[in-house]
């Protein structure tokens, strides 16, 4: 085996064999050889139930399944990042895909090199996260952010709100960790996407907005009037740490 082969395991799900072939060829050129591929939702669920993957590329319009519904089923078995690959380009479709657990949304037709670039950015962030306890700098140890109302332990991937454990996706934890590391600083949506998702964020404002909305629902008593992650209209977002009660 080529010692330079990338170790990440990738599942491709698309009912267009031409797209599967194109992605497989491009991935192998980039030394990703641990690839599984299938054309139906039934096959995808079988693979997910019986194997572990580092990334799933999922078409929305499959012959036997709706990719959004399939994503919900997949999430019952794995927290692996999911990139939607789809011709459904409306804002509603993108909001739906990201809202149900997708980590990225790439519309067809796409440049396979763009897919590779986003994959590499994801794997690079994961590698840095593992090496530095979810982005906490070396020497900080297993730092805990305790604001009273909520506690975030990035090293344990744990969020506790009002004494209750709250389930979060890896991306939600990563985004919240970013805000906790940078309190009271204003970032544009493009800056947040670039710093958290790892690639230029032009045109990806909704991805950031959706993930922030999901975090607000878990942290704020009234998500429609958020107190922690503030939107400065026309400027960006900032995290305002809650005052910890004595």
PDB file of C-alpha atoms in Angstrom:
ATOM      1  CA  UNK A   1       0.000   0.000   0.000  1.00  0.00           C
ATOM      2  CA  UNK A   2       1.183   3.494  -0.788  1.00  0.00           C
ATOM      3  CA  UNK A   3       2.472   4.969   2.467  1.00  0.00           C
ATOM      4  CA  UNK A   4       1.207   8.374   1.331  1.00  0.00           C
ATOM      5  CA  UNK A   5      -2.404   7.200   1.099  1.00  0.00           C
ATOM      6  CA  UNK A   6      -4.783   9.326   3.173  1.00  0.00           C
ATOM      7  CA  UNK A   7      -6.415   7.293   5.919  1.00  0.00           C
ATOM      8  CA  UNK A   8      -9.846   8.935   5.917  1.00  0.00           C
ATOM      9  CA  UNK A   9     -12.777   6.684   4.983  1.00  0.00           C
ATOM     10  CA  UNK A  10     -15.316   8.263   2.653  1.00  0.00           C
ATOM     11  CA  UNK A  11     -18.798   7.155   1.608  1.00  0.00           C
ATOM     12  CA  UNK A  12     -20.233   8.430  -1.695  1.00  0.00           C
ATOM     13  CA  UNK A  13     -24.001   8.220  -2.197  1.00  0.00           C
ATOM     14  CA  UNK A  14     -25.398   9.277  -5.578  1.00  0.00           C
ATOM     15  CA  UNK A  15     -27.676   7.599  -8.117  1.00  0.00           C
ATOM     16  CA  UNK A  16     -25.707   9.087 -11.033  1.00  0.00           C
ATOM     17  CA  UNK A  17     -22.864   6.673 -11.690  1.00  0.00           C
ATOM     18  CA  UNK A  18     -21.063   9.295 -13.748  1.00  0.00           C
ATOM     19  CA  UNK A  19     -20.776  11.543 -10.693  1.00  0.00           C
ATOM     20  CA  UNK A  20     -19.596   8.633  -8.545  1.00  0.00           C
ATOM     21  CA  UNK A  21     -16.922   7.784 -11.118  1.00  0.00           C
ATOM     22  CA  UNK A  22     -15.794  11.418 -11.368  1.00  0.00           C
ATOM     23  CA  UNK A  23     -15.520  11.749  -7.597  1.00  0.00           C
ATOM     24  CA  UNK A  24     -13.718   8.421  -7.213  1.00  0.00           C
ATOM     25  CA  UNK A  25     -11.149   9.331  -9.871  1.00  0.00           C
ATOM     26  CA  UNK A  26     -10.549  12.761  -8.322  1.00  0.00           C
ATOM     27  CA  UNK A  27     -10.312  11.371  -4.808  1.00  0.00           C
ATOM     28  CA  UNK A  28      -7.835   8.696  -5.815  1.00  0.00           C
ATOM     29  CA  UNK A  29      -5.678  11.298  -7.558  1.00  0.00           C
ATOM     30  CA  UNK A  30      -5.583  13.079  -4.197  1.00  0.00           C
ATOM     31  CA  UNK A  31      -4.596   9.758  -2.526  1.00  0.00           C
ATOM     32  CA  UNK A  32      -7.938   9.032  -0.906  1.00  0.00           C
ATOM     33  CA  UNK A  33      -8.362   5.316  -1.514  1.00  0.00           C
ATOM     34  CA  UNK A  34     -10.632   4.274   1.373  1.00  0.00           C
ATOM     35  CA  UNK A  35     -13.793   4.913  -0.627  1.00  0.00           C
ATOM     36  CA  UNK A  36     -17.174   3.195  -0.558  1.00  0.00           C
ATOM     37  CA  UNK A  37     -19.879   4.130  -3.045  1.00  0.00           C
ATOM     38  CA  UNK A  38     -23.522   3.280  -3.581  1.00  0.00           C
ATOM     39  CA  UNK A  39     -26.516   4.468  -5.582  1.00  0.00           C
ATOM     40  CA  UNK A  40     -29.459   3.950  -3.214  1.00  0.00           C
ATOM     41  CA  UNK A  41     -30.531   5.016   0.230  1.00  0.00           C
ATOM     42  CA  UNK A  42     -30.971   1.393   1.268  1.00  0.00           C
ATOM     43  CA  UNK A  43     -27.356   0.631   0.408  1.00  0.00           C
ATOM     44  CA  UNK A  44     -26.184   3.792   2.179  1.00  0.00           C
ATOM     45  CA  UNK A  45     -27.892   2.794   5.423  1.00  0.00           C
ATOM     46  CA  UNK A  46     -26.379  -0.684   5.184  1.00  0.00           C
ATOM     47  CA  UNK A  47     -22.898   0.796   4.817  1.00  0.00           C
ATOM     48  CA  UNK A  48     -23.393   3.264   7.674  1.00  0.00           C
ATOM     49  CA  UNK A  49     -24.708   0.568  10.023  1.00  0.00           C
ATOM     50  CA  UNK A  50     -21.803  -1.767   9.297  1.00  0.00           C
ATOM     51  CA  UNK A  51     -18.827   0.538   8.745  1.00  0.00           C
ATOM     52  CA  UNK A  52     -17.281   3.703  10.162  1.00  0.00           C
ATOM     53  CA  UNK A  53     -16.716   6.732   7.932  1.00  0.00           C
ATOM     54  CA  UNK A  54     -14.951  10.063   8.322  1.00  0.00           C
ATOM     55  CA  UNK A  55     -17.115  11.803   5.711  1.00  0.00           C
ATOM     56  CA  UNK A  56     -20.309  11.109   3.772  1.00  0.00           C
ATOM     57  CA  UNK A  57     -21.082  12.813   0.457  1.00  0.00           C
ATOM     58  CA  UNK A  58     -24.827  12.496   0.014  1.00  0.00           C
ATOM     59  CA  UNK A  59     -27.074  13.278  -2.945  1.00  0.00           C
ATOM     60  CA  UNK A  60     -30.481  14.711  -2.068  1.00  0.00           C
ATOM     61  CA  UNK A  61     -32.506  13.251  -4.942  1.00  0.00           C
ATOM     62  CA  UNK A  62     -31.971   9.496  -4.902  1.00  0.00           C
ATOM     63  CA  UNK A  63     -34.113   7.036  -6.800  1.00  0.00           C
ATOM     64  CA  UNK A  64     -35.406   5.287  -3.682  1.00  0.00           C
ATOM     65  CA  UNK A  65     -35.035   7.935  -1.005  1.00  0.00           C
ATOM     66  CA  UNK A  66     -35.081  11.614  -0.172  1.00  0.00           C
ATOM     67  CA  UNK A  67     -31.581  12.597   0.887  1.00  0.00           C
ATOM     68  CA  UNK A  68     -32.849  14.844   3.676  1.00  0.00           C
ATOM     69  CA  UNK A  69     -34.890  12.026   5.214  1.00  0.00           C
ATOM     70  CA  UNK A  70     -31.947   9.686   4.691  1.00  0.00           C
ATOM     71  CA  UNK A  71     -29.715  12.126   6.556  1.00  0.00           C
ATOM     72  CA  UNK A  72     -32.023  11.901   9.572  1.00  0.00           C
ATOM     73  CA  UNK A  73     -31.733   8.110   9.506  1.00  0.00           C
ATOM     74  CA  UNK A  74     -27.960   8.252   9.068  1.00  0.00           C
ATOM     75  CA  UNK A  75     -27.679  10.569  12.075  1.00  0.00           C
ATOM     76  CA  UNK A  76     -29.133   7.790  14.248  1.00  0.00           C
ATOM     77  CA  UNK A  77     -26.022   5.710  13.528  1.00  0.00           C
ATOM     78  CA  UNK A  78     -23.129   8.118  13.028  1.00  0.00           C
ATOM     79  CA  UNK A  79     -21.952  11.676  13.703  1.00  0.00           C
ATOM     80  CA  UNK A  80     -19.707  11.628  10.625  1.00  0.00           C
ATOM     81  CA  UNK A  81     -19.791  14.935   8.731  1.00  0.00           C
ATOM     82  CA  UNK A  82     -22.258  14.962   5.819  1.00  0.00           C
ATOM     83  CA  UNK A  83     -21.775  17.052   2.685  1.00  0.00           C
ATOM     84  CA  UNK A  84     -24.902  17.327   0.552  1.00  0.00           C
ATOM     85  CA  UNK A  85     -24.240  17.193  -3.204  1.00  0.00           C
ATOM     86  CA  UNK A  86     -27.383  18.250  -5.011  1.00  0.00           C
ATOM     87  CA  UNK A  87     -29.024  20.112  -7.842  1.00  0.00           C
ATOM     88  CA  UNK A  88     -31.514  21.550  -5.329  1.00  0.00           C
ATOM     89  CA  UNK A  89     -30.089  25.047  -5.104  1.00  0.00           C
ATOM     90  CA  UNK A  90     -32.879  27.029  -3.449  1.00  0.00           C
ATOM     91  CA  UNK A  91     -32.352  28.766  -0.123  1.00  0.00           C
ATOM     92  CA  UNK A  92     -35.107  26.611   1.369  1.00  0.00           C
ATOM     93  CA  UNK A  93     -33.330  23.399   0.368  1.00  0.00           C
ATOM     94  CA  UNK A  94     -30.046  24.641   1.795  1.00  0.00           C
ATOM     95  CA  UNK A  95     -31.725  25.703   5.038  1.00  0.00           C
ATOM     96  CA  UNK A  96     -33.370  22.296   5.255  1.00  0.00           C
ATOM     97  CA  UNK A  97     -30.150  20.356   4.610  1.00  0.00           C
ATOM     98  CA  UNK A  98     -28.093  22.246   7.139  1.00  0.00           C
ATOM     99  CA  UNK A  99     -30.922  22.335   9.644  1.00  0.00           C
ATOM    100  CA  UNK A 100     -31.280  18.537   9.823  1.00  0.00           C
ATOM    101  CA  UNK A 101     -27.613  17.801  10.417  1.00  0.00           C
ATOM    102  CA  UNK A 102     -25.696  18.453   7.212  1.00  0.00           C
ATOM    103  CA  UNK A 103     -22.277  20.036   7.586  1.00  0.00           C
ATOM    104  CA  UNK A 104     -21.946  21.536   4.120  1.00  0.00           C
ATOM    105  CA  UNK A 105     -24.058  21.969   0.990  1.00  0.00           C
ATOM    106  CA  UNK A 106     -22.568  21.867  -2.502  1.00  0.00           C
ATOM    107  CA  UNK A 107     -24.785  22.404  -5.534  1.00  0.00           C
ATOM    108  CA  UNK A 108     -24.536  20.657  -8.890  1.00  0.00           C
ATOM    109  CA  UNK A 109     -22.904  21.124 -11.273  1.00  0.00           C
ATOM    110  CA  UNK A 110     -19.799  21.369  -9.120  1.00  0.00           C
ATOM    111  CA  UNK A 111     -16.078  21.324  -9.633  1.00  0.00           C
ATOM    112  CA  UNK A 112     -14.761  18.134  -7.988  1.00  0.00           C
ATOM    113  CA  UNK A 113     -11.676  20.064  -6.920  1.00  0.00           C
ATOM    114  CA  UNK A 114     -13.929  22.341  -4.844  1.00  0.00           C
ATOM    115  CA  UNK A 115     -15.305  19.252  -3.107  1.00  0.00           C
ATOM    116  CA  UNK A 116     -11.754  18.062  -2.429  1.00  0.00           C
ATOM    117  CA  UNK A 117     -10.780  21.481  -1.065  1.00  0.00           C
ATOM    118  CA  UNK A 118     -13.703  21.493   1.375  1.00  0.00           C
ATOM    119  CA  UNK A 119     -12.927  17.929   2.414  1.00  0.00           C
ATOM    120  CA  UNK A 120      -9.288  18.752   3.086  1.00  0.00           C
ATOM    121  CA  UNK A 121     -10.301  21.805   5.105  1.00  0.00           C
ATOM    122  CA  UNK A 122     -12.611  19.609   7.178  1.00  0.00           C
ATOM    123  CA  UNK A 123      -9.969  16.946   7.796  1.00  0.00           C
ATOM    124  CA  UNK A 124      -7.354  19.584   8.604  1.00  0.00           C
ATOM    125  CA  UNK A 125      -9.630  21.140  11.222  1.00  0.00           C
ATOM    126  CA  UNK A 126     -10.380  17.742  12.705  1.00  0.00           C
ATOM    127  CA  UNK A 127      -6.673  16.991  12.915  1.00  0.00           C
ATOM    128  CA  UNK A 128      -5.970  20.291  14.646  1.00  0.00           C
ATOM    129  CA  UNK A 129      -8.899  19.705  16.970  1.00  0.00           C
ATOM    130  CA  UNK A 130      -7.613  16.312  18.052  1.00  0.00           C
ATOM    131  CA  UNK A 131      -4.112  17.695  18.543  1.00  0.00           C
ATOM    132  CA  UNK A 132      -5.220  20.661  20.621  1.00  0.00           C
ATOM    133  CA  UNK A 133      -8.405  19.595  22.432  1.00  0.00           C
ATOM    134  CA  UNK A 134     -10.931  21.184  20.084  1.00  0.00           C
ATOM    135  CA  UNK A 135      -8.841  24.205  19.261  1.00  0.00           C
ATOM    136  CA  UNK A 136      -7.715  25.144  22.758  1.00  0.00           C
ATOM    137  CA  UNK A 137      -4.100  26.225  22.603  1.00  0.00           C
ATOM    138  CA  UNK A 138      -1.370  24.035  23.973  1.00  0.00           C
ATOM    139  CA  UNK A 139      -0.773  24.625  27.656  1.00  0.00           C
ATOM    140  CA  UNK A 140      -4.419  25.446  28.290  1.00  0.00           C
ATOM    141  CA  UNK A 141      -5.129  21.845  29.262  1.00  0.00           C
ATOM    142  CA  UNK A 142      -8.669  20.561  29.202  1.00  0.00           C
ATOM    143  CA  UNK A 143     -10.137  24.013  29.558  1.00  0.00           C
ATOM    144  CA  UNK A 144     -13.731  24.375  30.675  1.00  0.00           C
ATOM    145  CA  UNK A 145     -15.897  27.367  29.856  1.00  0.00           C
ATOM    146  CA  UNK A 146     -18.262  27.743  32.802  1.00  0.00           C
ATOM    147  CA  UNK A 147     -20.707  30.612  32.483  1.00  0.00           C
ATOM    148  CA  UNK A 148     -23.216  29.369  35.017  1.00  0.00           C
ATOM    149  CA  UNK A 149     -26.056  29.204  32.524  1.00  0.00           C
ATOM    150  CA  UNK A 150     -24.052  26.785  30.434  1.00  0.00           C
ATOM    151  CA  UNK A 151     -20.802  24.862  30.627  1.00  0.00           C
ATOM    152  CA  UNK A 152     -18.780  23.923  27.563  1.00  0.00           C
ATOM    153  CA  UNK A 153     -16.051  21.307  27.809  1.00  0.00           C
ATOM    154  CA  UNK A 154     -14.537  21.149  24.317  1.00  0.00           C
ATOM    155  CA  UNK A 155     -12.097  18.356  25.189  1.00  0.00           C
ATOM    156  CA  UNK A 156     -15.051  16.132  26.163  1.00  0.00           C
ATOM    157  CA  UNK A 157     -17.367  17.399  23.410  1.00  0.00           C
ATOM    158  CA  UNK A 158     -19.833  18.240  26.194  1.00  0.00           C
ATOM    159  CA  UNK A 159     -22.355  21.069  26.474  1.00  0.00           C
ATOM    160  CA  UNK A 160     -24.345  21.361  29.710  1.00  0.00           C
ATOM    161  CA  UNK A 161     -27.186  23.891  29.830  1.00  0.00           C
ATOM    162  CA  UNK A 162     -28.924  24.570  33.129  1.00  0.00           C
ATOM    163  CA  UNK A 163     -27.509  21.341  34.505  1.00  0.00           C
ATOM    164  CA  UNK A 164     -28.682  19.182  31.573  1.00  0.00           C
ATOM    165  CA  UNK A 165     -26.491  17.563  28.937  1.00  0.00           C
ATOM    166  CA  UNK A 166     -27.401  18.888  25.500  1.00  0.00           C
ATOM    167  CA  UNK A 167     -26.642  17.004  22.308  1.00  0.00           C
ATOM    168  CA  UNK A 168     -24.700  18.946  19.684  1.00  0.00           C
ATOM    169  CA  UNK A 169     -23.188  18.161  16.337  1.00  0.00           C
ATOM    170  CA  UNK A 170     -19.429  18.399  15.960  1.00  0.00           C
ATOM    171  CA  UNK A 171     -19.821  21.593  13.951  1.00  0.00           C
ATOM    172  CA  UNK A 172     -22.039  23.219  16.592  1.00  0.00           C
ATOM    173  CA  UNK A 173     -19.464  22.423  19.270  1.00  0.00           C
ATOM    174  CA  UNK A 174     -16.681  23.753  17.088  1.00  0.00           C
ATOM    175  CA  UNK A 175     -18.558  26.980  16.403  1.00  0.00           C
ATOM    176  CA  UNK A 176     -19.479  27.508  20.056  1.00  0.00           C
ATOM    177  CA  UNK A 177     -15.888  26.811  21.080  1.00  0.00           C
ATOM    178  CA  UNK A 178     -14.765  29.458  18.606  1.00  0.00           C
ATOM    179  CA  UNK A 179     -17.099  32.031  20.166  1.00  0.00           C
ATOM    180  CA  UNK A 180     -16.026  31.117  23.706  1.00  0.00           C
ATOM    181  CA  UNK A 181     -12.376  31.572  22.738  1.00  0.00           C
ATOM    182  CA  UNK A 182     -13.154  34.976  21.232  1.00  0.00           C
ATOM    183  CA  UNK A 183     -15.715  36.726  23.471  1.00  0.00           C
ATOM    184  CA  UNK A 184     -16.945  40.248  22.712  1.00  0.00           C
ATOM    185  CA  UNK A 185     -15.239  40.288  19.316  1.00  0.00           C
ATOM    186  CA  UNK A 186     -17.202  41.019  16.161  1.00  0.00           C
ATOM    187  CA  UNK A 187     -16.828  38.715  13.162  1.00  0.00           C
ATOM    188  CA  UNK A 188     -18.534  38.888   9.789  1.00  0.00           C
ATOM    189  CA  UNK A 189     -20.259  35.737   8.546  1.00  0.00           C
ATOM    190  CA  UNK A 190     -17.526  35.319   5.931  1.00  0.00           C
ATOM    191  CA  UNK A 191     -14.829  35.517   8.609  1.00  0.00           C
ATOM    192  CA  UNK A 192     -16.655  32.976  10.773  1.00  0.00           C
ATOM    193  CA  UNK A 193     -17.032  30.577   7.860  1.00  0.00           C
ATOM    194  CA  UNK A 194     -13.385  30.884   6.947  1.00  0.00           C
ATOM    195  CA  UNK A 195     -12.161  30.480  10.539  1.00  0.00           C
ATOM    196  CA  UNK A 196     -14.509  27.651  11.555  1.00  0.00           C
ATOM    197  CA  UNK A 197     -15.217  25.867   8.280  1.00  0.00           C
ATOM    198  CA  UNK A 198     -11.709  26.434   6.977  1.00  0.00           C
ATOM    199  CA  UNK A 199     -12.422  27.826   3.510  1.00  0.00           C
ATOM    200  CA  UNK A 200     -13.403  31.232   2.054  1.00  0.00           C
ATOM    201  CA  UNK A 201     -16.949  32.030   3.073  1.00  0.00           C
ATOM    202  CA  UNK A 202     -18.247  34.096   0.196  1.00  0.00           C
ATOM    203  CA  UNK A 203     -21.840  33.008  -0.467  1.00  0.00           C
ATOM    204  CA  UNK A 204     -22.006  30.763   2.614  1.00  0.00           C
ATOM    205  CA  UNK A 205     -23.639  33.229   5.003  1.00  0.00           C
ATOM    206  CA  UNK A 206     -26.688  31.020   5.470  1.00  0.00           C
ATOM    207  CA  UNK A 207     -24.534  28.110   6.610  1.00  0.00           C
ATOM    208  CA  UNK A 208     -23.217  30.242   9.464  1.00  0.00           C
ATOM    209  CA  UNK A 209     -26.634  31.711  10.238  1.00  0.00           C
ATOM    210  CA  UNK A 210     -28.281  28.291  10.480  1.00  0.00           C
ATOM    211  CA  UNK A 211     -25.653  26.894  12.838  1.00  0.00           C
ATOM    212  CA  UNK A 212     -25.839  29.995  15.044  1.00  0.00           C
ATOM    213  CA  UNK A 213     -29.617  29.647  15.142  1.00  0.00           C
ATOM    214  CA  UNK A 214     -29.302  26.015  16.277  1.00  0.00           C
ATOM    215  CA  UNK A 215     -26.882  27.017  19.053  1.00  0.00           C
ATOM    216  CA  UNK A 216     -29.186  29.827  20.200  1.00  0.00           C
ATOM    217  CA  UNK A 217     -32.072  27.373  20.587  1.00  0.00           C
ATOM    218  CA  UNK A 218     -29.917  25.380  22.990  1.00  0.00           C
ATOM    219  CA  UNK A 219     -28.545  28.304  24.998  1.00  0.00           C
ATOM    220  CA  UNK A 220     -31.134  31.087  25.071  1.00  0.00           C
ATOM    221  CA  UNK A 221     -34.438  31.060  26.934  1.00  0.00           C
ATOM    222  CA  UNK A 222     -35.876  33.043  24.031  1.00  0.00           C
ATOM    223  CA  UNK A 223     -33.925  32.311  20.824  1.00  0.00           C
ATOM    224  CA  UNK A 224     -35.887  35.022  18.996  1.00  0.00           C
ATOM    225  CA  UNK A 225     -34.364  37.568  21.368  1.00  0.00           C
ATOM    226  CA  UNK A 226     -30.856  36.133  21.777  1.00  0.00           C
ATOM    227  CA  UNK A 227     -28.678  37.397  24.581  1.00  0.00           C
ATOM    228  CA  UNK A 228     -25.463  35.461  23.981  1.00  0.00           C
ATOM    229  CA  UNK A 229     -24.659  35.414  20.262  1.00  0.00           C
ATOM    230  CA  UNK A 230     -25.659  38.870  19.104  1.00  0.00           C
ATOM    231  CA  UNK A 231     -26.335  39.836  15.509  1.00  0.00           C
ATOM    232  CA  UNK A 232     -25.100  43.323  14.678  1.00  0.00           C
ATOM    233  CA  UNK A 233     -27.143  43.972  11.569  1.00  0.00           C
ATOM    234  CA  UNK A 234     -25.015  44.608   8.522  1.00  0.00           C
ATOM    235  CA  UNK A 235     -21.815  43.897  10.458  1.00  0.00           C
ATOM    236  CA  UNK A 236     -21.696  40.397  11.874  1.00  0.00           C
ATOM    237  CA  UNK A 237     -21.906  38.452  15.129  1.00  0.00           C
ATOM    238  CA  UNK A 238     -20.314  38.572  18.545  1.00  0.00           C
ATOM    239  CA  UNK A 239     -20.519  36.352  21.604  1.00  0.00           C
ATOM    240  CA  UNK A 240     -21.426  38.171  24.819  1.00  0.00           C
ATOM    241  CA  UNK A 241     -20.660  35.871  27.785  1.00  0.00           C
ATOM    242  CA  UNK A 242     -23.454  35.729  30.358  1.00  0.00           C
ATOM    243  CA  UNK A 243     -22.758  37.142  33.780  1.00  0.00           C
ATOM    244  CA  UNK A 244     -22.179  34.255  36.143  1.00  0.00           C
ATOM    245  CA  UNK A 245     -24.317  34.524  39.235  1.00  0.00           C
ATOM    246  CA  UNK A 246     -22.476  34.570  42.545  1.00  0.00           C
TER     247      UNK A 246
END
